XYZ file of C-alpha atoms in Angstrom:
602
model
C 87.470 -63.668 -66.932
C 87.466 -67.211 -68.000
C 83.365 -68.287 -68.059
C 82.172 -70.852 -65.598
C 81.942 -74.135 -66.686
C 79.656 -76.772 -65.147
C 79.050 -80.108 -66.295
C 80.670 -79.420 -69.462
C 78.233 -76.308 -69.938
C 79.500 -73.679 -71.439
C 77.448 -70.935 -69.567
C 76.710 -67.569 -70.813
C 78.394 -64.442 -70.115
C 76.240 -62.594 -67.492
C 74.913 -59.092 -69.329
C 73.906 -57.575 -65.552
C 76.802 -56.082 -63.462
C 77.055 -54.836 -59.667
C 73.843 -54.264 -57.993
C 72.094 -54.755 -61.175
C 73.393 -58.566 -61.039
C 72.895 -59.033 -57.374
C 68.459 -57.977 -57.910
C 68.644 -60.268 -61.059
C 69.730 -63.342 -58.430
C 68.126 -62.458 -55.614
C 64.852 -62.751 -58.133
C 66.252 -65.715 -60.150
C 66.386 -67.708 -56.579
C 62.436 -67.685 -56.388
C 62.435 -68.226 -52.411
C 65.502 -70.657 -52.272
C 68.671 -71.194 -50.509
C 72.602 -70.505 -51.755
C 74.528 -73.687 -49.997
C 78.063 -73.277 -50.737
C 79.760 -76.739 -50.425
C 83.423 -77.708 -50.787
C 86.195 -78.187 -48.819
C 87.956 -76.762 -45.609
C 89.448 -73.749 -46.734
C 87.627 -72.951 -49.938
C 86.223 -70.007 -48.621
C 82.465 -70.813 -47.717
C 82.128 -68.563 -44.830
C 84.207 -65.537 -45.851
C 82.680 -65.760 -49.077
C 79.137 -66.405 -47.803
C 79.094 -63.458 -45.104
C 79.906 -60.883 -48.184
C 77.698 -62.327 -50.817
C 74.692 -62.317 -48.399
C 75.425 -59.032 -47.744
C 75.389 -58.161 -51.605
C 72.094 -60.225 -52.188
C 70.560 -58.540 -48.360
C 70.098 -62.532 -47.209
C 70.655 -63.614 -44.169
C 74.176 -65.795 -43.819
C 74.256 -68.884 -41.327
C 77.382 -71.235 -41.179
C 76.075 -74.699 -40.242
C 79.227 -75.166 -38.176
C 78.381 -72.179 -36.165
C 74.899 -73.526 -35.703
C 76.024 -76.881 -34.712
C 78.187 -75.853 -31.926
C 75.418 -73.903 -30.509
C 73.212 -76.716 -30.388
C 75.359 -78.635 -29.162
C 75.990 -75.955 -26.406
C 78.770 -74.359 -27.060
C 81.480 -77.196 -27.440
C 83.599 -76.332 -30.620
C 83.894 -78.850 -33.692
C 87.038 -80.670 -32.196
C 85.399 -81.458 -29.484
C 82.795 -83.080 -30.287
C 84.676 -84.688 -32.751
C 86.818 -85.889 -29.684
C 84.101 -87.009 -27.482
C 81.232 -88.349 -29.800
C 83.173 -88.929 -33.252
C 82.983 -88.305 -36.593
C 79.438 -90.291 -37.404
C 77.989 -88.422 -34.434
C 78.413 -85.003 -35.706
C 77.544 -85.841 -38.888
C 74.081 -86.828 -37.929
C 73.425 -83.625 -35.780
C 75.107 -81.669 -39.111
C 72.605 -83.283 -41.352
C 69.599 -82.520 -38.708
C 70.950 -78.475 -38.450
C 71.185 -77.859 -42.644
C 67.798 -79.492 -42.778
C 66.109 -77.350 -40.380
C 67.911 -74.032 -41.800
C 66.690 -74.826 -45.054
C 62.979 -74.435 -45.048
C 63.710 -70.815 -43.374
C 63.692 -69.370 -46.624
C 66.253 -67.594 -48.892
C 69.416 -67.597 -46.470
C 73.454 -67.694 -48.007
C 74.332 -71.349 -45.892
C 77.418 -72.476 -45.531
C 78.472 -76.366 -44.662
C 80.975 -78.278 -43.569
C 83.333 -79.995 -46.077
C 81.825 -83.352 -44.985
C 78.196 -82.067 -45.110
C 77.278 -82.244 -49.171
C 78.731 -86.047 -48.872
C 75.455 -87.489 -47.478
C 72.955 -88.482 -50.071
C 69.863 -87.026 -47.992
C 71.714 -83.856 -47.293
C 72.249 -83.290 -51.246
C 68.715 -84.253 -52.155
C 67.129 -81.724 -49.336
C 69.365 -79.056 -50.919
C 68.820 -79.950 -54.285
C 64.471 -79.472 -53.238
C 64.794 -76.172 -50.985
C 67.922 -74.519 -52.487
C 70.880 -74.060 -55.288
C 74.065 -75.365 -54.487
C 77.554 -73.874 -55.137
C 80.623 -75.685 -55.092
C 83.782 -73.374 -54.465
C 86.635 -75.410 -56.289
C 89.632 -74.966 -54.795
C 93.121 -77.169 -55.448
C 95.388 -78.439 -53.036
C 97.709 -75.481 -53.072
C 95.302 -73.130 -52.302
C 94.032 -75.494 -49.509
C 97.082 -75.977 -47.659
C 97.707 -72.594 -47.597
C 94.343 -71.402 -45.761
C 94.129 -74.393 -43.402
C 97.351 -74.130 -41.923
C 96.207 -70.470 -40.626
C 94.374 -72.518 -38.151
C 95.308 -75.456 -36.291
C 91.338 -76.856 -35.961
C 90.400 -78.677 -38.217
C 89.550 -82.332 -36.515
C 90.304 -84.587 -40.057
C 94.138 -83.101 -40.213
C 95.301 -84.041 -36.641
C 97.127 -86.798 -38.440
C 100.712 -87.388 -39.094
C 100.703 -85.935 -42.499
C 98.022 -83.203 -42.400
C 98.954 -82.911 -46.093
C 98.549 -85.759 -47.906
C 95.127 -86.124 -45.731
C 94.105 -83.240 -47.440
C 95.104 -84.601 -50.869
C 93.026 -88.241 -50.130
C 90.120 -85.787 -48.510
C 90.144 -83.631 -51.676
C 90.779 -86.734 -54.289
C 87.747 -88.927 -52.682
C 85.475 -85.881 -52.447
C 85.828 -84.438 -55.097
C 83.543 -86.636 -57.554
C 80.471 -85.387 -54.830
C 81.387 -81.676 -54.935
C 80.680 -82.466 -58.343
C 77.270 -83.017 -58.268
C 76.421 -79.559 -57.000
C 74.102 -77.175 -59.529
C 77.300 -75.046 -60.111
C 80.972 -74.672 -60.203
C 83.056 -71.555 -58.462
C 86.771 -71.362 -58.710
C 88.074 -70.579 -55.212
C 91.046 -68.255 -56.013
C 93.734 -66.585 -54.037
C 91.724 -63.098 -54.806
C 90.307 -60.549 -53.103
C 87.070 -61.659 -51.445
C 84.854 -59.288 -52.903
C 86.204 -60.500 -56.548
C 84.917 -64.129 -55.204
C 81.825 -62.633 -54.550
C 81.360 -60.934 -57.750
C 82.548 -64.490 -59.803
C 79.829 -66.105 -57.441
C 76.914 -63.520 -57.959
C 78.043 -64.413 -62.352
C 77.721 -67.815 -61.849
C 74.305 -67.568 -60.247
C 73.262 -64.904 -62.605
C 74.176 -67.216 -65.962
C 73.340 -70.381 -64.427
C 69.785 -70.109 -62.270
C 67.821 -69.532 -65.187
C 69.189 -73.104 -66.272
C 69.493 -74.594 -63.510
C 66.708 -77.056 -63.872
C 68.407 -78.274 -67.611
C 71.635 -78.441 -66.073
C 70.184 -80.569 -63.388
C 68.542 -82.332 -65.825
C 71.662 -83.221 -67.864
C 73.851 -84.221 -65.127
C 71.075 -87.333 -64.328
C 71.180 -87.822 -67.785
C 75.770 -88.490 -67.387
C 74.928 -90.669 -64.400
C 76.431 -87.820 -61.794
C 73.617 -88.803 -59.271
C 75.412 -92.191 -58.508
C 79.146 -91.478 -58.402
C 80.727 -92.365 -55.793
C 77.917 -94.055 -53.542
C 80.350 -97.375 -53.528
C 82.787 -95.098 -50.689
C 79.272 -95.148 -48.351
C 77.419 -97.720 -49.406
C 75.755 -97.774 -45.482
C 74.408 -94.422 -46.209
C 73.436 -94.450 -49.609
C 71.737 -97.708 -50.054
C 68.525 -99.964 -48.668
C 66.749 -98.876 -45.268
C 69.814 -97.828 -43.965
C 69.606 -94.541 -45.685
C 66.859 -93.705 -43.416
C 68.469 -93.193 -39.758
C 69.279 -90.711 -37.795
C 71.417 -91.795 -34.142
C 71.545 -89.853 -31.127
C 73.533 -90.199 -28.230
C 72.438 -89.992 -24.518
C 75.875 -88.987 -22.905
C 75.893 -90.478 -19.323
C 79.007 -92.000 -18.925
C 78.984 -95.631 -18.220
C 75.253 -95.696 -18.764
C 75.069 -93.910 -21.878
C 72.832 -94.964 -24.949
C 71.576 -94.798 -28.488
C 68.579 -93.461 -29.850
C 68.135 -94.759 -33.098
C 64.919 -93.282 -35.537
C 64.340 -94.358 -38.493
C 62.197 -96.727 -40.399
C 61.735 -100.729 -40.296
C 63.416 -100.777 -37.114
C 60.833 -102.911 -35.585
C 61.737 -105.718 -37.856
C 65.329 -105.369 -36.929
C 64.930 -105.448 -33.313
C 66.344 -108.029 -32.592
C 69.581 -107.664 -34.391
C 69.931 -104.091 -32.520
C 68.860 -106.075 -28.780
C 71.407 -108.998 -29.593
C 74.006 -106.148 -29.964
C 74.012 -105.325 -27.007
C 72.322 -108.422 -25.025
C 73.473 -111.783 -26.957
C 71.566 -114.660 -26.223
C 69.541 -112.924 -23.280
C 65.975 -113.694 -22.571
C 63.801 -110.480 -22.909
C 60.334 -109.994 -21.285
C 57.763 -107.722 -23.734
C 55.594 -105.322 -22.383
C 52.940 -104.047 -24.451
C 49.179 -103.478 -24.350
C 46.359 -104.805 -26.147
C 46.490 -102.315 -28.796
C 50.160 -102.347 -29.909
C 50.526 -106.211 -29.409
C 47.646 -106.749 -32.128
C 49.811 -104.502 -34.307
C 53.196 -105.129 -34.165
C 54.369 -107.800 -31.371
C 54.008 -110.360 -34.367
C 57.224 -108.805 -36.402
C 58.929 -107.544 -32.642
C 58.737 -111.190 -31.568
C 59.597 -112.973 -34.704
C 62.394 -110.498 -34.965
C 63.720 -111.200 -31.787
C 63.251 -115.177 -32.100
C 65.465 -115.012 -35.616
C 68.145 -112.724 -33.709
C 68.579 -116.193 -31.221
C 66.671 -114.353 -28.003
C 63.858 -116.468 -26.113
C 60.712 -113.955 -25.388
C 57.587 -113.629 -23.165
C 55.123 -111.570 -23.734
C 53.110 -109.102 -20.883
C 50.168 -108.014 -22.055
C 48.117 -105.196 -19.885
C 45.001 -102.951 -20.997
C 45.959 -99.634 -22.786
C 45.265 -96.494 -20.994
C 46.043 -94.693 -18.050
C 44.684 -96.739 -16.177
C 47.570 -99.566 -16.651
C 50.188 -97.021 -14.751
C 48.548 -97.998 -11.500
C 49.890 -100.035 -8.030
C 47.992 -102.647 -9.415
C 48.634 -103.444 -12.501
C 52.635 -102.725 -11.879
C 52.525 -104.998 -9.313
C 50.955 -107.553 -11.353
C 53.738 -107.331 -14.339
C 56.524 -107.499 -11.699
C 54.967 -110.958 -10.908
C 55.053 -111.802 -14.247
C 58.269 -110.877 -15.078
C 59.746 -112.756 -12.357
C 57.735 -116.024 -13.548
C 59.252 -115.454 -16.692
C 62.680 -116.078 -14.936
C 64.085 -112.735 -16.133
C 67.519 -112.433 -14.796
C 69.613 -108.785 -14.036
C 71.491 -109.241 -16.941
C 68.438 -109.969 -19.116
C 66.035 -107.265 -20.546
C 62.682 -105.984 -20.356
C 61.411 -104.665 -23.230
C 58.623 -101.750 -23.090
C 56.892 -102.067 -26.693
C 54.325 -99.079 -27.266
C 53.421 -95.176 -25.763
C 54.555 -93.677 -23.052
C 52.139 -95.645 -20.541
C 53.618 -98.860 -21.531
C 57.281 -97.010 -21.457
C 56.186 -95.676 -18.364
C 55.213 -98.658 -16.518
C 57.936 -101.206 -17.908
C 60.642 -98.813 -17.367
C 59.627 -98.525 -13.294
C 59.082 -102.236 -13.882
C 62.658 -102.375 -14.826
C 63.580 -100.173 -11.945
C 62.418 -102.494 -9.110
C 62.531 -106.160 -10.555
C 66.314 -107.643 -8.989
C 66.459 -104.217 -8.117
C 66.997 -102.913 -11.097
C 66.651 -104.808 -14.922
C 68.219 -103.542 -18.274
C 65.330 -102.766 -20.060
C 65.423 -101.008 -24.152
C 62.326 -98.892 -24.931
C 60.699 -99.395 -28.462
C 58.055 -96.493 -29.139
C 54.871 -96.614 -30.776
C 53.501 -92.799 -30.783
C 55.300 -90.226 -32.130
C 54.723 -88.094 -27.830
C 56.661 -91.964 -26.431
C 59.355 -91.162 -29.429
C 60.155 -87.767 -28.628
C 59.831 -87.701 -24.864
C 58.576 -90.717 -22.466
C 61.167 -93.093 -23.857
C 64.250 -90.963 -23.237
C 65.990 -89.739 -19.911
C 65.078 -92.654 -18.001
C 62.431 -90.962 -16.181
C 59.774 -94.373 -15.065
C 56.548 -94.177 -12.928
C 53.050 -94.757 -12.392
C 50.344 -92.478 -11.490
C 48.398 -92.287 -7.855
C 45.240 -91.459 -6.839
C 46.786 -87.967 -5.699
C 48.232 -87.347 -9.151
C 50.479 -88.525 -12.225
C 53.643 -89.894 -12.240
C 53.776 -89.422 -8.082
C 55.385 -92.953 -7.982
C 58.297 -94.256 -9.947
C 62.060 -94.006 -10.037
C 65.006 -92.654 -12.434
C 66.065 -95.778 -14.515
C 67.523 -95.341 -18.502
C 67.056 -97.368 -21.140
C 69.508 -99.455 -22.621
C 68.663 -98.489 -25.879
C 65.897 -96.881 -27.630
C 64.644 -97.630 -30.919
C 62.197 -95.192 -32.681
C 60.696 -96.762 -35.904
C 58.507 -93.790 -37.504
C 57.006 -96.837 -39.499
C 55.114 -97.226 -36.260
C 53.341 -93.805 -36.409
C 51.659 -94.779 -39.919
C 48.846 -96.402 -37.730
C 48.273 -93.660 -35.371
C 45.024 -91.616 -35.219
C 45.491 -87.728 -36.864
C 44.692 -87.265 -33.012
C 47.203 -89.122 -31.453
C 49.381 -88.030 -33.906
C 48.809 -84.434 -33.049
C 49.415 -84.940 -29.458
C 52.657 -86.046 -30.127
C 53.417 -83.409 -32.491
C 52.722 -80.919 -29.048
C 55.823 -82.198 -27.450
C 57.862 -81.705 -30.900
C 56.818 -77.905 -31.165
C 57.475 -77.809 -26.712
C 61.560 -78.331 -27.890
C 61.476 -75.544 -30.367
C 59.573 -72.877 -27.489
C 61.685 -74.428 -24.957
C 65.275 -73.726 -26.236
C 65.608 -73.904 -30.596
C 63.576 -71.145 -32.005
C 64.965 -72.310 -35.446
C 63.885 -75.481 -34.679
C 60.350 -73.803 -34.014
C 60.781 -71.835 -37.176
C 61.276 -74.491 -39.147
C 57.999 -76.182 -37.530
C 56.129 -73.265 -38.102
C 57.071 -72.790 -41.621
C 56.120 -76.296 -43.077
C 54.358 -78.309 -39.933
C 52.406 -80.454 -42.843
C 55.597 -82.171 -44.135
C 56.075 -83.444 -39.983
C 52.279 -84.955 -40.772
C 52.628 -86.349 -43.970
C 56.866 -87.076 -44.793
C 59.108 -90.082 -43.195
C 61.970 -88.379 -43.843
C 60.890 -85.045 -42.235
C 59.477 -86.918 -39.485
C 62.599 -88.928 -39.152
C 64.779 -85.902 -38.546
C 61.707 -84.018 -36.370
C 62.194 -86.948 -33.774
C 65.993 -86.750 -33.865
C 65.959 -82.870 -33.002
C 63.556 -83.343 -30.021
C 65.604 -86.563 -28.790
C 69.042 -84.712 -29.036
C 67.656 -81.774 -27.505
C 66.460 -83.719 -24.826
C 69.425 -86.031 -24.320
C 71.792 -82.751 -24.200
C 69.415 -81.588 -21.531
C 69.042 -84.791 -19.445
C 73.364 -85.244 -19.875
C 73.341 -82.045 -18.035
C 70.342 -83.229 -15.553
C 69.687 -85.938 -15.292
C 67.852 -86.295 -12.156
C 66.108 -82.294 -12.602
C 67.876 -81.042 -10.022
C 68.026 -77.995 -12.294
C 67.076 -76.695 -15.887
C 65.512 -80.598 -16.953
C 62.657 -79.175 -15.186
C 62.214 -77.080 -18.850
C 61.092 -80.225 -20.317
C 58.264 -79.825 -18.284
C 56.783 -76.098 -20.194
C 53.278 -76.440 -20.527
C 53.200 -79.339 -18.052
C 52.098 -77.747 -14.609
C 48.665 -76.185 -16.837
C 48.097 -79.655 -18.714
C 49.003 -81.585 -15.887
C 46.348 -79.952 -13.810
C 43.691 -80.399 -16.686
C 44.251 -84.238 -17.502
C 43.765 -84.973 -13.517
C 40.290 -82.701 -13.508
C 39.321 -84.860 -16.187
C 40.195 -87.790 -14.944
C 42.569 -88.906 -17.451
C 39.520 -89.472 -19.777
C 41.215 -90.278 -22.799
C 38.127 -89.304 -24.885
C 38.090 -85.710 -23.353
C 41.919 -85.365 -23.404
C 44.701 -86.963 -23.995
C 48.176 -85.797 -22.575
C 49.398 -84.296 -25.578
C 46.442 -82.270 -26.041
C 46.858 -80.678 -22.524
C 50.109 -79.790 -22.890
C 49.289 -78.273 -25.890
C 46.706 -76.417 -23.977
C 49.306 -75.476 -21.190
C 51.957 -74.154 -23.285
C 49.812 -71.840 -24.715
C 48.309 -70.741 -20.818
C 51.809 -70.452 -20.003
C 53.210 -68.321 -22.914
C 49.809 -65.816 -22.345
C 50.735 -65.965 -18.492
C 54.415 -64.945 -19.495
C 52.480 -61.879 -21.650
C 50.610 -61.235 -18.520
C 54.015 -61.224 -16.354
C 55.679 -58.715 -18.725
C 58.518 -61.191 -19.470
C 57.441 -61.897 -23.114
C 55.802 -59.956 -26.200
C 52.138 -60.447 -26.894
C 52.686 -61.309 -30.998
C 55.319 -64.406 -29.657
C 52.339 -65.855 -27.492
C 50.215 -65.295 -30.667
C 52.605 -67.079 -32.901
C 53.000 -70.207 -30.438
C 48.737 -70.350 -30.323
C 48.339 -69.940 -34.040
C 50.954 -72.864 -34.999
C 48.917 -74.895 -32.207
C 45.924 -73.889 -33.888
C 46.984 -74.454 -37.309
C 47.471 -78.193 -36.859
C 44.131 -78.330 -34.628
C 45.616 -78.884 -31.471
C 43.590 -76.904 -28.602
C 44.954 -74.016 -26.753
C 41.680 -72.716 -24.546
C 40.747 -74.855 -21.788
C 37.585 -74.356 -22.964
C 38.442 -76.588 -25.833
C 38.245 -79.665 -23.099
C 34.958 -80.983 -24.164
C 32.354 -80.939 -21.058
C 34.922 -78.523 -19.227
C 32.696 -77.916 -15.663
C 35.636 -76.652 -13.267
C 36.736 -73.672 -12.140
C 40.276 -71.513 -11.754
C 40.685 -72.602 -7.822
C 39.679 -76.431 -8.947
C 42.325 -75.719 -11.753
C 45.079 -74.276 -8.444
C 44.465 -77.009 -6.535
C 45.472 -79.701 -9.154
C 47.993 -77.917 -10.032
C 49.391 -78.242 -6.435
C 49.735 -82.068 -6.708
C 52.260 -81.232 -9.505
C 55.978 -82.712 -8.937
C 57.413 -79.251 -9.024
C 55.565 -77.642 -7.097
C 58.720 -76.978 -4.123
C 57.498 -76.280 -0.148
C 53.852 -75.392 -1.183
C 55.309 -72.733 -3.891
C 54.205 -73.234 -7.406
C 57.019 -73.129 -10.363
C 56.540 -72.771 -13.842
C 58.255 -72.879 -16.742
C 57.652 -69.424 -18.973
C 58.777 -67.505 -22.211
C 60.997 -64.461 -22.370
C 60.442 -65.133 -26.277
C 60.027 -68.352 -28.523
C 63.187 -70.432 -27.826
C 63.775 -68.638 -24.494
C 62.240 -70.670 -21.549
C 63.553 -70.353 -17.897
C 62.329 -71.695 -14.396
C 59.829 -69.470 -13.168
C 60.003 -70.513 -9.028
C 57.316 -69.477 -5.891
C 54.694 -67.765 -8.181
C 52.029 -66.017 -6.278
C 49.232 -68.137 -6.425
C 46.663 -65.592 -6.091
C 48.386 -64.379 -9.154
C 47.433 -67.544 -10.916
C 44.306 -67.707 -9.932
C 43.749 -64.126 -11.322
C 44.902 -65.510 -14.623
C 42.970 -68.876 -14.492
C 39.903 -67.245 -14.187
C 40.501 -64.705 -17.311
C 41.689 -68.236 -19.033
C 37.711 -69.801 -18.204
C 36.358 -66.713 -19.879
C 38.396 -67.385 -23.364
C 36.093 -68.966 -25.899
């Protein structure tokens, strides 16, 4: 057998064979990932399922993964519906989150190892192989299935031959080279396992000499949108509601582009800003200059920051305001800040002309991952929160993680409680991922970035489904009914609690109450407090400092909850991590039972 070649390398002739070889890489990988790259038809899942199986990895195909996420519509279609750029943001999202869960055999799409943030987050968690197959060899395994959403042209043939010529300089810059051959499988495997036996122990040199030949550059001219400037650091998500659907966009120095994205979609309209004290002494100065170089005339609403701003009161007194600011329907209110600010502009939006366009732009990482998408608006009432307000989406959101730089660690980590609530709720991977490197969410752009996208495209695939919670949106809501309950006993006293913090609080009440139900095991309730824990978010309601009521106080709030249905109490539970349902008419004696072993946790 001819030796592998990479980069002009001349690699040596493995010494190990069989099992012998298959220890050797399993050792040589030191905790990383195998990422087989190339294109459709060169084998990466066949191939993949029988060397994990040699190496005792787990295998994962990223395509599988994305069509579960994207519940259960196949690659076509959401090629059909959403597009090519679409599914290439949710593919980038998926590989990063299966690579921090350790050694796994991953295979990708044929458009995955394209995108210059895909190739450097393999290049830091894993080893990538590129199985080099020619045209021949293509055309004969792709035309076994009739799938594949690039070759629904005219000529499905020369599209593979432009696919394969324009790729192939990328494939290129993978760690090492594999021949895909019209073998048996199992002789694949075995020319794989001698590739990564000769060429891990190198693999840092070889790396290192490939920079040196300028390989890290090639090609970057065919995407210059994604491999250049701030652009490289975006992630879109879609909010599929028909006419009224949306874009999410996260990334960073979005707030100094504003304006271009508002005057996409509103040119020359007049926008109304609603912020609070706090935000507008941080960043209205680059919103509003943004929006005055992108040709749209602005006013600026200023209200206090707090809870207390989502009252009758104040929202009456911004409706004014916006109306003396002569916004018209077909003009927009902008909500600039958390989720009270979202909150209160967005029902502001709702009721002024009977309903305004309005485009949410949030501040905290808990407005960027929840508040500001699904259109849900309100303000809170003397008998509880958010008992007044109205269904009314956004127009567009725009999530600039720039923003979160001048959070508090505390805010920050309330936020971060809704991020970990979409990995329990529904993506235990996601959760995984989470709960294997939580500090890079604290501490990385780019990992924040792509934390933010998962949550919002979890939650937009939810709210397309629901939009009104007539059914399973109500799982947003998992640790909500418990924190819910606490923030009105403490009177929304920011300095005891913030909302983050009690849902934090309730989702680990509610896993221990699913423990106590028999519907989920004891060590997944353990792992949900410990990740809570570990970032120094509470989970004891004891951890509410100056905590004075007790378990039929705590039943009573809970009873002024928005799902509570007839006088029954629902809540949303665990069968495992990932595996929330709707939990409806709980016994409340049953609750109370369970509140009162909560007050004796220390």
């Amino acid at each position: 057998m001819t030796r592998p070649q990479h980069f002009g390398v001349v690699l040596p002739a493995p010494q190990a064979s069989g099992d012998e070889r298959a220890l050797a890489v399993r050792a040589a990988l030191n905790g990383r990932a195998i990422v087989l790259v190339g294109m459709m038809g060169s084998g990466k899942s066949a191939i993949g399922q029988r060397l994990a199986a040699r190496l005792g990895l787990p295998f994962v195909d990223a395509d599988a993964e994305i069509v579960a996420a994207a519940a259960g519509m196949s690659i076509p279609e959401i090629f059909a519906k959403y597009g090519e750029r679409y599914f290439r943001d949710g593919e980038r999202r998926v590989i990063m989150r299966l690579l921090n869960g350790g050694p796994v055999v991953l295979a990708t799409g044929g458009g995955a190892f394209l995108d210059p943030r895909t190739r450097d987050r393999i290049a830091e968690r894993g080893v990538s192989v590129w199985l080099d197959a020619d045209l021949k060899t293509l055309l004969k395994r792709v035309r076994r299935k009739n799938d594949r959403p690039l070759l629904q042209t005219e000529d499905p043939e020369e599209t593979l031959r432009q696919l394969l010529e324009a790729r192939r300089p990328l494939y290129e810059l993978a760690d090492l080279r594999v021949e895909s051959r019209e073998v048996p499988q199992d002789a694949m495997v075995d020319d794989t396992l001698a590739v990564l036996a000769a060429g891990l122990p190198m693999l840092e040199d070889l790396r290192q000499r490939a920079q040196s030949r300028g390989f890290a550059k090639a090609m970057t001219h065919l995407y210059p949108a994604r491999a250049e400037g701030d652009a490289r650091r975006q992630e879109i998500v879609r909010v599929a509601l028909g006419g009224r659907s949306y874009d999410i966009i996260i990334g960073d120095g979005l707030l100094q582009r504003a304006g271009d994205y508002i005057a996409e979609i509103a040119p020359g309209a007049a926008c109304a800003i609603i912020t609070d004290e706090n935000v507008a002494r941080l960043h209205l100065p680059t919103v509003e200059q943004s929006l005055k170089d992108a040709g749209l005339r602005a006013t600026t609403i200023i209200v206090p920051p707090g809870e207390a701003s989502k009252s009758l009161s104040v929202y009456g007194r911004v409706c004014d305001d916006v109306l003396a600011a002569r916004i018209e329907r077909r003009d927009l209110i902008v909500a600039l800040g958390g989720g009270v600010v979202g909150d209160l502009a967005g029902f502001v939006a709702a009721s002024v002309r009977r309903g305004s366009r309005f485009v949410q732009i949030p501040t905290t990482l808990l407005s960027q991952v929840d508040s500001s998408v699904g259109g849900k608006t309100g303000i809170n009432s003397r008998h509880g929160k958010n008992l007044i307000g109205a269904f009314h989406q956004p127009a567009l959101v725009l999530a600039d993680v720039d923003s979160l730089r001048t959070l508090p660690l505390r805010e920050f980590r309330a936020g971060y409680a809704e991020v970990v609530k979409y990995g329990l709720i529904g993506d235990a991977r996601f959760f995984d991922w989470l709960d294997a490197d939580s500090d890079a969410v604290f501490h990385s752009q780019a990992e924040q970035i792509c934390a933010v996208a998962v949550s919002c495209e979890t939650k937009a695939t939810i709210v397309a489904r629901d939009e009104t919670e007539q059914g399973e949106r109500a799982l947003l809501n998992f640790g909500h009914t418990f924190g819910h309950a606490f923030e009105r006993l403490t009177g929304y006293d920011s300095a005891r609690l913030v909302h983050g913090e009690g849902v934090a609080i309730g989702m680990a009440c509610a896993a221990r109450f699913s423990v106590r139900r028999g519907l989920c095991a004891e060590a997944a309730a353990e792992r949900v407090e410990r990740h809570l824990k570990g970032v120094g978010l509470p989970t004891k309601i004891h951890d509410i400092p100056g905590w004075r009521d007790d378990a039929q106080a705590i039943l009573d709030a809970m009873y002024q909850d928005k799902k509570v249905e007839r006088g029954a109490l629902t809540f949303i539970l665990l069968r495992g991590i990932g595996q929330a349902f709707i939990a409806k008419s709980v016994d409340a004696n049953e609750v109370l039972g369970f509140l009162k072993d909560e007050l004796k946790r220390t």
